[in-house]
Amino acid sequence: MTAPLQVNPGELRSAGSAFTGVADKLGSLDPGAALADAAAAVPGLKTAGACLTAKESVAQQMIAITSAARTYGGNLTSAADKYESTDQASGGNIAGVPMPGG
């Protein structure tokens, strides 16, 4: 038999905040700039075209990674909120049950 699930909403929020913070930092990066600079340095070579192609691919992947990190962070924070609201509602329901002999 497995142990019951225990959740620490504060830890979920902390992890969510970390992921959204990483997303913010990733969003401020411009990894394509180095590739554009490399392409500009060798305009007559096939390497320039490869750098420009890679620049577009890297930019698209960076957008996807940033979005995924931001979404995941938001989901963790939302899960923490839901765990707490469920616990509060359940506690209220339990408190409302009359005790025998009380």
C-alpha atoms as a printed R data frame, in Angstrom:
    type eleno elety resid chain resno       x      y       z
1   ATOM     1    CA   MET     A     1   0.000  0.000   0.000
2   ATOM     2    CA   THR     A     2   1.289  3.453  -0.791
3   ATOM     3    CA   ALA     A     3   1.495  6.375   1.586
4   ATOM     4    CA   PRO     A     4  -1.228  9.021   1.342
5   ATOM     5    CA   LEU     A     5  -0.508 11.972  -0.884
6   ATOM     6    CA   GLN     A     6   0.689 15.017   0.999
7   ATOM     7    CA   VAL     A     7   0.978 18.388  -0.684
8   ATOM     8    CA   ASN     A     8   2.738 21.499   0.536
9   ATOM     9    CA   PRO     A     9   1.035 24.426  -1.241
10  ATOM    10    CA   GLY     A    10   3.862 26.771  -0.260
11  ATOM    11    CA   GLU     A    11   6.378 24.538  -2.017
12  ATOM    12    CA   LEU     A    12   4.142 24.362  -5.082
13  ATOM    13    CA   ARG     A    13   3.935 28.153  -5.143
14  ATOM    14    CA   SER     A    14   7.692 28.435  -4.746
15  ATOM    15    CA   ALA     A    15   8.282 26.052  -7.638
16  ATOM    16    CA   GLY     A    16   5.678 27.877  -9.723
17  ATOM    17    CA   SER     A    17   7.381 31.172  -9.031
18  ATOM    18    CA   ALA     A    18  10.753 29.691  -9.973
19  ATOM    19    CA   PHE     A    19   9.418 28.452 -13.306
20  ATOM    20    CA   THR     A    20   7.790 31.770 -14.163
21  ATOM    21    CA   GLY     A    21  11.008 33.543 -13.153
22  ATOM    22    CA   VAL     A    22  12.990 31.317 -15.488
23  ATOM    23    CA   ALA     A    23  10.463 32.026 -18.235
24  ATOM    24    CA   ASP     A    24  10.940 35.755 -17.706
25  ATOM    25    CA   LYS     A    25  14.716 35.392 -17.963
26  ATOM    26    CA   LEU     A    26  14.479 33.171 -21.035
27  ATOM    27    CA   GLY     A    27  12.134 35.670 -22.651
28  ATOM    28    CA   SER     A    28  14.709 38.409 -22.248
29  ATOM    29    CA   LEU     A    29  17.449 36.442 -24.008
30  ATOM    30    CA   ASP     A    30  18.243 36.884 -27.671
31  ATOM    31    CA   PRO     A    31  20.046 33.698 -28.681
32  ATOM    32    CA   GLY     A    32  19.585 34.556 -32.340
33  ATOM    33    CA   ALA     A    33  21.822 37.614 -32.063
34  ATOM    34    CA   ALA     A    34  24.985 35.518 -31.851
35  ATOM    35    CA   LEU     A    35  23.892 33.479 -34.851
36  ATOM    36    CA   ALA     A    36  23.107 36.636 -36.818
37  ATOM    37    CA   ASP     A    37  26.524 38.027 -35.911
38  ATOM    38    CA   ALA     A    38  28.160 34.789 -37.017
39  ATOM    39    CA   ALA     A    39  26.289 34.911 -40.336
40  ATOM    40    CA   ALA     A    40  27.340 38.519 -40.871
41  ATOM    41    CA   ALA     A    41  30.969 37.590 -40.247
42  ATOM    42    CA   VAL     A    42  31.016 35.036 -43.073
43  ATOM    43    CA   PRO     A    43  28.559 36.360 -45.661
44  ATOM    44    CA   GLY     A    44  30.130 34.546 -48.593
45  ATOM    45    CA   LEU     A    45  30.126 31.109 -47.016
46  ATOM    46    CA   LYS     A    46  27.408 28.491 -46.723
47  ATOM    47    CA   THR     A    47  27.917 28.821 -42.999
48  ATOM    48    CA   ALA     A    48  26.106 32.173 -43.139
49  ATOM    49    CA   GLY     A    49  22.959 30.534 -44.497
50  ATOM    50    CA   ALA     A    50  23.180 27.775 -41.911
51  ATOM    51    CA   CYS     A    51  23.509 30.353 -39.139
52  ATOM    52    CA   LEU     A    52  20.460 32.249 -40.371
53  ATOM    53    CA   THR     A    53  18.432 29.045 -40.646
54  ATOM    54    CA   ALA     A    54  19.512 28.038 -37.154
55  ATOM    55    CA   LYS     A    55  18.645 31.527 -35.883
56  ATOM    56    CA   GLU     A    56  15.004 31.093 -36.913
57  ATOM    57    CA   SER     A    57  14.801 27.609 -35.443
58  ATOM    58    CA   VAL     A    58  16.405 28.676 -32.178
59  ATOM    59    CA   ALA     A    59  14.058 31.672 -31.915
60  ATOM    60    CA   GLN     A    60  10.993 29.463 -32.400
61  ATOM    61    CA   GLN     A    61  12.214 26.918 -29.865
62  ATOM    62    CA   MET     A    62  13.028 29.648 -27.343
63  ATOM    63    CA   ILE     A    63   9.481 30.986 -27.650
64  ATOM    64    CA   ALA     A    64   8.088 27.482 -27.110
65  ATOM    65    CA   ILE     A    65  10.331 26.786 -24.109
66  ATOM    66    CA   THR     A    66   9.528 30.149 -22.541
67  ATOM    67    CA   SER     A    67   5.808 29.600 -23.003
68  ATOM    68    CA   ALA     A    68   5.989 26.077 -21.568
69  ATOM    69    CA   ALA     A    69   7.917 27.237 -18.488
70  ATOM    70    CA   ARG     A    70   5.466 30.084 -17.897
71  ATOM    71    CA   THR     A    71   2.459 27.759 -18.312
72  ATOM    72    CA   TYR     A    72   3.950 25.137 -16.004
73  ATOM    73    CA   GLY     A    73   4.706 27.760 -13.360
74  ATOM    74    CA   GLY     A    74   1.149 29.038 -13.565
75  ATOM    75    CA   ASN     A    75  -0.211 25.502 -13.315
76  ATOM    76    CA   LEU     A    76   1.813 24.835 -10.160
77  ATOM    77    CA   THR     A    77   0.539 28.035  -8.555
78  ATOM    78    CA   SER     A    78  -3.020 27.215  -9.580
79  ATOM    79    CA   ALA     A    79  -2.684 23.715  -8.113
80  ATOM    80    CA   ALA     A    80  -1.531 25.210  -4.796
81  ATOM    81    CA   ASP     A    81  -4.567 27.499  -4.756
82  ATOM    82    CA   LYS     A    82  -6.905 24.589  -5.501
83  ATOM    83    CA   TYR     A    83  -5.384 22.373  -2.805
84  ATOM    84    CA   GLU     A    84  -5.824 25.133  -0.232
85  ATOM    85    CA   SER     A    85  -9.375 25.982  -1.246
86  ATOM    86    CA   THR     A    86 -10.338 22.302  -1.227
87  ATOM    87    CA   ASP     A    87  -8.807 21.861   2.230
88  ATOM    88    CA   GLN     A    88 -10.643 24.923   3.538
89  ATOM    89    CA   ALA     A    89 -13.958 23.817   2.049
90  ATOM    90    CA   SER     A    90 -13.524 20.285   3.395
91  ATOM    91    CA   GLY     A    91 -12.613 21.633   6.818
92  ATOM    92    CA   GLY     A    92 -15.760 23.758   6.790
93  ATOM    93    CA   ASN     A    93 -17.868 20.763   5.814
94  ATOM    94    CA   ILE     A    94 -16.370 18.631   8.565
95  ATOM    95    CA   ALA     A    95 -16.846 21.393  11.135
96  ATOM    96    CA   GLY     A    96 -20.509 21.605  10.141
97  ATOM    97    CA   VAL     A    97 -21.215 17.951  10.920
98  ATOM    98    CA   PRO     A    98 -22.930 17.623  14.305
99  ATOM    99    CA   MET     A    99 -21.073 15.463  16.768
100 ATOM   100    CA   PRO     A   100 -23.063 12.653  18.395
101 ATOM   101    CA   GLY     A   101 -23.924 13.453  21.972
102 ATOM   102    CA   GLY     A   102 -22.806 17.072  21.445
